[in-house]
Coordinates of C-alpha atoms in Angstrom, one line a residue:
Chain A
M19 CA 0.4 0.9 -2.6
R20 CA -2.8 2.1 -4.0
E21 CA -5.7 -0.1 -3.6
T22 CA -7.3 -0.7 -6.9
R23 CA -10.8 -0.8 -8.0
L24 CA -11.9 -3.7 -10.1
S25 CA -14.6 -2.1 -12.1
S26 CA -13.0 0.8 -13.8
P27 CA -9.3 0.7 -14.2
R28 CA -7.7 3.7 -15.6
C29 CA -4.6 4.0 -17.5
A30 CA -2.2 6.1 -15.5
R31 CA -0.7 7.5 -18.6
S32 CA -3.7 8.4 -20.6
G33 CA -6.2 8.6 -17.8
R34 CA -8.7 6.7 -20.0
E35 CA -11.0 4.2 -18.5
R36 CA -10.1 0.7 -19.7
R37 CA -12.1 -2.4 -19.6
R38 CA -9.5 -4.7 -20.8
P39 CA -5.9 -5.2 -19.9
C40 CA -3.7 -2.7 -21.6
R41 CA -1.5 -4.2 -24.1
R42 CA 1.3 -2.0 -23.0
R43 CA 1.2 -3.4 -19.5
W44 CA 4.9 -3.6 -19.1
T45 CA 5.5 0.0 -20.0
C46 CA 2.3 1.2 -18.4
P47 CA 2.8 1.0 -14.7
G48 CA -0.4 2.7 -13.6
L49 CA -2.7 0.1 -15.0
R50 CA -3.8 -2.9 -13.1
A51 CA -4.5 -5.8 -15.3
M52 CA -5.4 -8.7 -13.1
K53 CA -8.9 -9.9 -13.1
L54 CA -10.5 -11.5 -10.1
N55 CA -13.8 -13.2 -9.9
E56 CA -15.3 -10.3 -8.1
R57 CA -18.9 -11.4 -8.1
S58 CA -18.0 -14.8 -6.5
L59 CA -16.0 -13.0 -4.0
A60 CA -18.9 -10.8 -3.0
F61 CA -21.1 -13.8 -2.8
Y62 CA -18.6 -15.6 -0.6
A63 CA -18.5 -12.5 1.7
T64 CA -22.3 -12.3 2.1
C65 CA -23.5 -15.9 2.0
D66 CA -24.4 -18.1 4.9
S67 CA -21.0 -19.8 5.3
P68 CA -19.5 -19.6 8.7
A69 CA -17.6 -16.4 9.5
D70 CA -14.5 -16.9 11.6
N71 CA -15.0 -13.4 13.1
A72 CA -17.2 -10.4 12.5
G73 CA -17.5 -7.0 14.1
F74 CA -16.9 -3.3 13.8
L75 CA -13.4 -2.1 13.4
Y76 CA -11.9 1.2 12.6
K77 CA -9.8 1.2 9.6
K78 CA -7.1 3.8 9.1
G79 CA -7.2 5.5 5.7
E80 CA -4.3 4.8 3.4
R81 CA -3.1 8.4 3.0
N82 CA -4.9 10.4 5.6
T83 CA -4.9 9.6 9.2
A84 CA -8.7 9.4 9.6
Y85 CA -10.2 6.2 10.8
H86 CA -13.3 4.9 9.1
K87 CA -15.7 2.6 10.9
R88 CA -16.4 -0.5 8.9
W89 CA -18.1 -3.8 9.4
F90 CA -15.5 -6.6 9.1
V91 CA -16.1 -10.2 8.3
L92 CA -13.4 -12.8 8.3
K93 CA -13.9 -15.9 6.2
G94 CA -11.1 -18.2 5.8
N95 CA -8.1 -16.2 4.6
M96 CA -10.2 -13.3 3.4
L97 CA -11.0 -10.3 5.4
F98 CA -13.9 -8.4 3.9
Y99 CA -15.1 -5.0 5.0
F100 CA -18.4 -3.4 4.5
E101 CA -19.7 0.1 4.8
E102 CA -22.5 -1.0 7.1
K103 CA -23.4 -4.2 8.8
D104 CA -26.2 -4.9 6.3
S105 CA -24.5 -3.7 3.2
R106 CA -25.1 -6.0 0.3
E107 CA -21.6 -5.9 -1.0
P108 CA -18.2 -5.4 0.6
V109 CA -16.3 -2.3 0.0
G110 CA -13.1 -4.3 -0.2
V111 CA -11.2 -7.3 0.9
I112 CA -7.8 -7.9 2.4
I113 CA -6.2 -11.2 1.4
L114 CA -4.5 -12.5 4.5
E115 CA -2.2 -15.1 3.2
G116 CA 1.3 -14.5 4.3
C117 CA 0.6 -11.7 6.6
T118 CA 1.7 -11.0 10.2
V119 CA -0.5 -9.4 12.8
E120 CA 1.0 -7.2 15.4
L121 CA -0.1 -4.9 18.1
C122 CA 0.9 -1.4 17.2
E123 CA 1.6 1.8 19.0
A124 CA -0.9 4.0 17.2
A125 CA -2.5 6.9 18.8
E126 CA -5.7 5.0 18.6
E127 CA -6.5 2.7 21.4
F128 CA -6.8 -1.1 20.8
A129 CA -5.0 -0.8 17.5
F130 CA -3.3 -3.6 15.6
A131 CA -1.6 -3.9 12.2
I132 CA -1.8 -6.4 9.4
K133 CA 1.6 -6.4 7.7
F134 CA 2.9 -8.2 4.6
G135 CA 6.3 -9.3 3.7
C136 CA 6.5 -7.4 0.5
A137 CA 8.3 -4.1 1.0
K138 CA 5.9 -2.0 -0.9
S139 CA 2.8 -3.6 0.6
R140 CA 0.4 -1.5 2.5
T141 CA 0.1 -2.1 6.2
Y142 CA -3.4 -2.1 7.4
I143 CA -4.0 -0.4 10.7
L144 CA -7.2 -1.4 12.4
A145 CA -8.6 -0.5 15.8
A146 CA -11.1 -2.4 17.9
E147 CA -13.5 -1.0 20.3
S148 CA -12.3 -2.9 23.3
Q149 CA -9.3 -4.9 24.6
A150 CA -11.3 -8.1 24.3
A151 CA -12.3 -7.4 20.7
M152 CA -8.8 -6.5 19.8
E153 CA -7.4 -9.7 21.3
S154 CA -10.1 -11.7 19.6
W155 CA -9.3 -10.2 16.2
V156 CA -5.5 -10.5 16.5
K157 CA -5.9 -14.2 17.4
S158 CA -8.3 -15.0 14.6
L159 CA -6.4 -13.0 12.0
S160 CA -3.0 -14.5 12.8
R161 CA -4.3 -18.0 12.3
A162 CA -6.4 -17.1 9.2
S163 CA -4.0 -18.4 6.6
F164 CA -4.7 -21.3 4.3
D165 CA -1.2 -22.6 5.1
Y166 CA -2.0 -22.7 8.8
M167 CA -5.2 -24.5 8.3
R168 CA -3.5 -27.0 6.0
L169 CA -0.9 -27.7 8.6
V170 CA -3.4 -28.4 11.3
V171 CA -5.4 -30.7 8.9
K172 CA -2.3 -32.6 7.9
E173 CA -1.4 -33.1 11.6
L174 CA -4.8 -34.4 12.5
E175 CA -4.9 -36.6 9.4
K176 CA -1.7 -38.1 10.4
Q177 CA -2.9 -38.7 14.0
L178 CA -6.0 -40.4 12.7
E179 CA -4.2 -42.6 10.4
E180 CA -1.8 -43.6 13.0
M181 CA -4.6 -44.4 15.4
Q182 CA -6.3 -46.6 12.9
W183 CA -3.2 -48.7 12.7
G184 CA -2.0 -48.3 16.2
L185 CA -3.3 -47.9 19.6
P186 CA -6.0 -45.3 20.2
G187 CA -5.3 -43.4 23.4
C188 CA -2.0 -45.3 23.9
R189 CA 1.2 -43.6 23.4
R190 CA 2.9 -44.1 20.1
V191 CA 6.2 -45.8 19.9
H192 CA 8.7 -44.9 17.2
R193 CA 11.1 -47.4 16.0
R194 CA 14.5 -45.8 15.4
S195 CA 15.9 -46.5 12.1
P196 CA 19.3 -45.1 11.7
I197 CA 18.9 -44.3 8.1
Y198 CA 15.4 -42.9 7.9
R199 CA 15.5 -40.5 10.8
K200 CA 13.7 -37.6 9.4
S201 CA 13.0 -34.5 11.3
K202 CA 9.6 -33.3 10.3
P203 CA 8.9 -29.8 11.4
A204 CA 6.6 -29.9 14.4
L205 CA 3.7 -27.5 14.5
G206 CA 6.0 -24.9 15.8
P207 CA 5.8 -21.1 15.6
D208 CA 3.6 -20.2 12.8
P209 CA 5.2 -17.7 10.5
A210 CA 2.0 -15.9 10.1
A211 CA 1.4 -15.5 13.8
V212 CA 3.4 -13.1 15.8
A213 CA 1.0 -12.4 18.6
V214 CA 0.1 -16.0 19.0
E215 CA 2.3 -19.0 18.8
L216 CA 1.2 -22.5 18.2
P217 CA 2.8 -24.6 21.0
P218 CA 4.6 -27.7 19.7
P219 CA 2.7 -30.9 20.0
R220 CA 3.2 -32.9 23.1
E221 CA 6.5 -34.7 23.2
K222 CA 6.5 -38.4 22.6
P223 CA 7.0 -39.7 26.1
P224 CA 10.3 -41.4 26.4
G225 CA 9.0 -43.9 28.8
L226 CA 7.7 -46.3 26.2
S227 CA 11.0 -46.4 24.2
C228 CA 11.7 -49.4 22.2
P229 CA 13.2 -51.8 24.8
S230 CA 15.2 -53.8 22.4
L231 CA 17.2 -51.0 20.7
K232 CA 20.6 -52.4 20.5
E233 CA 23.9 -50.6 20.5
N234 CA 24.8 -51.7 17.0
G235 CA 22.1 -49.3 16.2
C236 CA 20.4 -51.2 13.5
A237 CA 16.8 -51.4 12.9
V238 CA 15.5 -53.8 15.5
W239 CA 12.5 -55.7 15.9
N240 CA 9.9 -53.8 17.7
N241 CA 8.6 -55.8 20.5
T242 CA 5.8 -53.6 21.5
P243 CA 2.4 -53.7 19.9
G244 CA 1.0 -51.0 17.7
M245 CA 3.4 -50.9 14.8
K246 CA 2.5 -48.0 12.7
D247 CA 5.1 -48.1 10.0
L248 CA 3.6 -50.3 7.4
P249 CA 4.9 -50.3 3.8
D250 CA 1.5 -50.0 2.3
G251 CA 2.0 -46.3 1.8
G252 CA -0.7 -45.6 4.2
V253 CA 1.4 -43.7 6.6
P254 CA 2.6 -40.4 5.3
G255 CA 5.2 -40.0 7.9
G256 CA 7.4 -42.7 6.5
P257 CA 9.4 -45.3 8.4
A258 CA 10.6 -43.1 11.2
D259 CA 9.0 -39.7 11.5
S260 CA 9.3 -36.8 13.8
G261 CA 11.9 -37.3 16.3
S262 CA 10.9 -37.4 19.9
G263 CA 14.3 -36.7 21.2
K264 CA 15.6 -40.2 20.8
P265 CA 19.1 -39.9 19.3
A266 CA 19.7 -41.4 16.0
V267 CA 21.8 -44.4 16.6
G268 CA 25.1 -45.1 15.0
S269 CA 25.8 -46.8 11.8
G270 CA 26.2 -50.4 12.6
C271 CA 25.3 -52.6 9.8
E272 CA 24.7 -56.0 11.2
V273 CA 21.4 -57.0 12.1
G274 CA 21.7 -59.8 14.5
P275 CA 19.2 -62.6 14.4
K276 CA 16.5 -60.9 16.4
P277 CA 13.3 -62.7 17.1
P278 CA 10.1 -61.5 15.5
P279 CA 7.9 -59.5 17.8
L280 CA 5.7 -61.4 20.2
P281 CA 2.1 -61.3 19.3
P282 CA 0.4 -58.9 21.5
R283 CA -1.9 -60.2 24.2
R284 CA -5.3 -60.7 23.0
H285 CA -8.0 -59.4 25.2
A286 CA -11.0 -61.5 25.9
S287 CA -13.2 -59.1 24.1
S288 CA -11.2 -59.0 21.0
G289 CA -13.2 -61.6 19.4
N290 CA -15.6 -59.0 18.2
S291 CA -13.1 -56.6 16.8
R292 CA -13.1 -57.4 13.2
G293 CA -12.1 -55.1 10.4
T294 CA -9.7 -52.3 10.2
G295 CA -12.2 -49.7 11.3
P296 CA -11.4 -47.6 14.3
V297 CA -10.0 -49.8 16.9
A298 CA -12.0 -49.2 20.0
A299 CA -10.4 -48.8 23.3
E300 CA -11.3 -52.3 24.4
S301 CA -8.7 -53.9 22.2
C302 CA -5.0 -53.4 22.0
V303 CA -4.7 -55.9 19.3
C304 CA -4.2 -55.1 15.7
P305 CA -7.3 -55.0 13.7
G306 CA -8.8 -58.2 12.5
T307 CA -6.8 -60.7 14.5
T308 CA -9.5 -63.2 14.6
S309 CA -8.1 -64.9 11.5
F310 CA -4.6 -66.3 11.5
S311 CA -3.9 -65.5 7.9
R312 CA -4.8 -61.9 8.5
L313 CA -2.6 -61.8 11.6
H314 CA 0.2 -63.4 9.6
D315 CA -0.1 -60.9 6.8
W316 CA -0.2 -58.1 9.3
Y317 CA 3.0 -59.1 11.0
G318 CA 4.5 -60.0 7.7
R319 CA 4.3 -56.5 6.5
E320 CA 6.4 -55.2 9.2
I321 CA 9.0 -57.8 8.5
I322 CA 9.1 -56.9 4.9
Q323 CA 9.5 -53.3 5.8
L324 CA 12.3 -53.9 8.2
R325 CA 14.0 -56.1 5.8
R326 CA 13.8 -53.5 3.2
E327 CA 15.2 -50.9 5.6
W328 CA 18.1 -53.2 6.5
L329 CA 18.9 -53.9 2.9
E330 CA 19.0 -50.2 2.1
S331 CA 21.1 -49.4 5.1
H332 CA 23.4 -52.2 4.2
R333 CA 23.7 -50.9 0.7
S334 CA 24.4 -47.4 1.7
H335 CA 27.1 -48.5 4.0
Q336 CA 28.8 -50.3 1.3
L337 CA 29.0 -47.3 -0.9
Chain B
M10 CA -14.6 -4.2 -4.7
R11 CA -11.2 -3.1 -3.6
Y12 CA -8.5 -5.7 -3.2
S13 CA -4.8 -5.6 -2.4
E14 CA -3.4 -6.4 -5.8
R15 CA 0.2 -6.4 -4.6
E16 CA -0.5 -9.2 -2.2
L17 CA -2.3 -11.1 -4.9
L18 CA 0.6 -10.7 -7.3
S19 CA 3.0 -11.8 -4.6
L20 CA 0.9 -14.8 -4.0
S21 CA 1.0 -15.7 -7.6
R22 CA 4.7 -15.9 -7.4
Q23 CA 4.7 -18.4 -4.6
P24 CA 5.5 -22.1 -5.1
A25 CA 2.4 -23.7 -6.5
E26 CA 0.6 -26.7 -5.4
K27 CA 0.1 -27.5 -9.0
A28 CA 1.0 -25.7 -12.3
A29 CA 0.7 -26.7 -15.9
E30 CA 0.0 -25.3 -19.3
I31 CA -3.6 -25.9 -20.1
L32 CA -6.0 -24.7 -22.6
M33 CA -8.5 -22.4 -21.0
R34 CA -11.7 -20.7 -22.0
L35 CA -13.4 -17.9 -20.1
P36 CA -17.1 -18.0 -19.5
K37 CA -17.6 -15.0 -21.7
K38 CA -19.6 -15.7 -24.9
G39 CA -17.5 -16.2 -27.9
S40 CA -14.4 -17.0 -25.9
V41 CA -12.0 -19.5 -27.4
L42 CA -9.6 -21.9 -25.8
K43 CA -6.3 -20.4 -25.2
K44 CA -3.1 -21.8 -23.9
R45 CA -2.5 -20.6 -20.4
L46 CA -0.1 -21.3 -17.6
V47 CA -2.5 -22.3 -14.8
K48 CA -1.1 -22.2 -11.3
L49 CA -2.8 -23.3 -8.1
V50 CA -1.6 -21.5 -5.0
V51 CA -3.5 -21.9 -1.7
N52 CA -7.2 -21.3 -2.7
F53 CA -6.4 -19.2 -5.7
L54 CA -6.1 -20.4 -9.3
F55 CA -3.9 -18.0 -11.3
Y56 CA -3.8 -18.0 -15.0
F57 CA -1.0 -16.4 -17.0
R58 CA -0.2 -15.9 -20.7
T59 CA 2.5 -18.5 -21.2
D60 CA 5.2 -15.9 -21.7
E61 CA 4.3 -13.5 -19.0
A62 CA 5.3 -13.2 -15.4
E63 CA 2.2 -11.6 -14.1
P64 CA -1.1 -13.3 -14.2
I65 CA -4.0 -12.2 -16.4
G66 CA -6.3 -13.2 -13.7
A67 CA -7.1 -15.1 -10.5
L68 CA -10.0 -17.2 -9.4
L69 CA -10.8 -17.5 -5.7
L70 CA -11.8 -21.1 -5.3
E71 CA -14.5 -20.9 -2.6
H72 CA -18.0 -22.1 -3.2
C73 CA -17.2 -23.3 -6.6
R74 CA -18.0 -26.4 -8.4
I75 CA -15.3 -28.4 -10.2
A76 CA -17.0 -30.6 -12.8
K77 CA -15.7 -33.1 -15.2
E78 CA -17.0 -32.3 -18.7
E79 CA -16.1 -34.3 -21.7
V80 CA -12.8 -36.1 -22.3
N81 CA -9.8 -34.2 -21.0
V82 CA -12.0 -31.3 -20.0
F83 CA -13.1 -30.0 -16.7
S84 CA -14.8 -26.8 -15.7
I85 CA -15.0 -24.4 -12.7
S86 CA -18.2 -22.6 -12.0
F87 CA -19.4 -20.7 -9.0
I88 CA -22.3 -21.4 -6.9
E89 CA -24.2 -18.2 -7.6
E90 CA -23.7 -18.4 -11.3
P91 CA -23.7 -22.1 -12.2
D92 CA -23.9 -21.6 -15.9
R93 CA -20.9 -19.4 -16.2
K94 CA -18.1 -21.9 -16.7
Y95 CA -14.4 -21.6 -16.9
C96 CA -13.3 -24.5 -19.1
F97 CA -10.0 -26.3 -19.1
E98 CA -8.8 -28.8 -21.6
C99 CA -5.9 -30.9 -20.5
D100 CA -3.5 -33.0 -22.4
S101 CA -4.7 -36.3 -21.0
E102 CA -7.5 -37.7 -19.0
E103 CA -5.1 -38.4 -16.2
Q104 CA -4.0 -34.8 -16.0
C105 CA -7.6 -33.8 -16.0
Q106 CA -8.5 -36.1 -13.1
E107 CA -5.5 -34.8 -11.1
W108 CA -6.6 -31.3 -11.6
V109 CA -10.1 -32.0 -10.7
E110 CA -9.0 -33.6 -7.4
A111 CA -6.6 -31.0 -6.6
L112 CA -9.0 -28.1 -7.2
R113 CA -11.8 -29.8 -5.2
R114 CA -9.5 -29.9 -2.2
A115 CA -8.2 -26.4 -2.7
S116 CA -10.8 -24.4 -0.9
Y117 CA -10.5 -23.2 2.7
E118 CA -14.0 -24.4 3.3
F119 CA -13.1 -27.9 2.2
M120 CA -10.1 -27.9 4.6
R121 CA -12.3 -26.7 7.4
R122 CA -14.7 -29.5 6.8
S123 CA -11.9 -32.0 6.8
L124 CA -10.5 -30.7 10.0
I125 CA -13.8 -30.9 11.7
F126 CA -14.2 -34.4 10.5
Y127 CA -10.8 -35.5 11.7
R128 CA -11.3 -33.8 15.0
N129 CA -14.5 -35.6 15.6
E130 CA -13.1 -38.9 14.6
I131 CA -10.1 -38.6 16.8
Q132 CA -12.3 -37.4 19.6
K133 CA -14.6 -40.4 19.2
M134 CA -11.7 -42.8 19.3
T135 CA -9.7 -41.3 22.1
G136 CA -12.2 -39.3 24.0
K137 CA -9.9 -36.3 23.7
D138 CA -10.0 -33.2 21.6
P139 CA -6.8 -33.3 19.5
L140 CA -6.8 -29.5 19.2
E141 CA -6.6 -29.0 22.9
Q142 CA -2.9 -29.7 23.0
Y143 CA -2.4 -26.8 20.6
G144 CA -4.7 -24.5 22.6
I145 CA -6.9 -23.9 19.6
S146 CA -10.0 -25.9 20.5
E147 CA -12.1 -22.8 21.1
E148 CA -11.3 -21.1 17.8
A149 CA -14.4 -20.3 15.9
R150 CA -13.0 -21.6 12.6
F151 CA -12.7 -25.1 14.1
Q152 CA -16.2 -25.4 15.3
L153 CA -19.0 -27.2 13.6
G154 CA -21.3 -24.3 13.3
T155 CA -19.5 -21.0 13.7
H156 CA -21.3 -17.9 14.4
K157 CA -22.9 -16.3 11.5
Q158 CA -22.7 -12.6 10.6

């Protein structure tokens, strides 16, 4: 695929320089019509914002086999390249979204390739000046996509929310609801990363499984502290998110009269843990337990949620 | 500046975070509001003529300012040229607010800042770096002040 220049598109048919999209775009294959905010792009490339990687790389020409030395700057999902290190404007930019990065068997040493899914897309062959530089680039490029960043942010966001409702530093417990078992994709192999794989998050330890899970398989009261599944919409994962290997239990539909969860032990120092702010490590109690009405509401929520789950499971079994 | 148009085109066809037909005006003098299909994909905002499959243009949403203008209207301008505004007129104030929020969160830099924030918060609460388990805690992009050019 030809790289295109923004500033002076030419109509492939007439050869004339055009400043505006050709009206005959559909029948005029040689003309590129898409505008891009080029000036802003150039500013982004050269401004002070943090670069995720920078250095000299050799870039193989599109048609000929010569390599050109360029100064590369990676910012976010955009890989800019400059003629020189102190050039004021990039020569070009490679949009990295959806690409894969592979080591390649080029004649050049320390070479790697940026490939795209689209069949007609150009593959960019780049070569570093050392093994270490090559590895550093391959790593940073394969994790450069917006999607990847979004995945990591969502995961941390979820962790933080769970911590604020649950036990910081303590292991999380998942209540198994037979209806709501969703398998959320773990942070598994990143489609954009070939050379580097994101290992899956640590498994939820089975040791702290819900002790009162009964064989009739219904949603049971969770006796352990640190309930995380509250119906206030604050937990994005839903009632029962990513499985930790605990099997979804069968389809019983009776909920026996189980007792409500025991209030967790209050630590001596919990008197000063007010508010729903980050629960510090000194207290394993839910936030704000100094007032009974708050405590009552706090437990009440789980009961409402469980009841709702039971009603829905009951309903679906009757269908 | 050269750019890989085919990749950009392919990106414009991906499922969008948000898409709607909105009246849009370019910052050029004398531009009028025109109905466009506006589509947000990762950190790009594509805009199409409503009956066409290929976008007229794309805006990379880094270092931009999304501002609420008058009723139903918001604008996008870029940090180096704050007076050049792309204006968008929505059907309702609600739609306008939704777009403003979505666009503000749509930049890579915004996500990076969020990540750093969450990372720090979790580290404060647990004493552990949440990125360690993924083996990415040393990545430049996740540091507070990554190395400059």
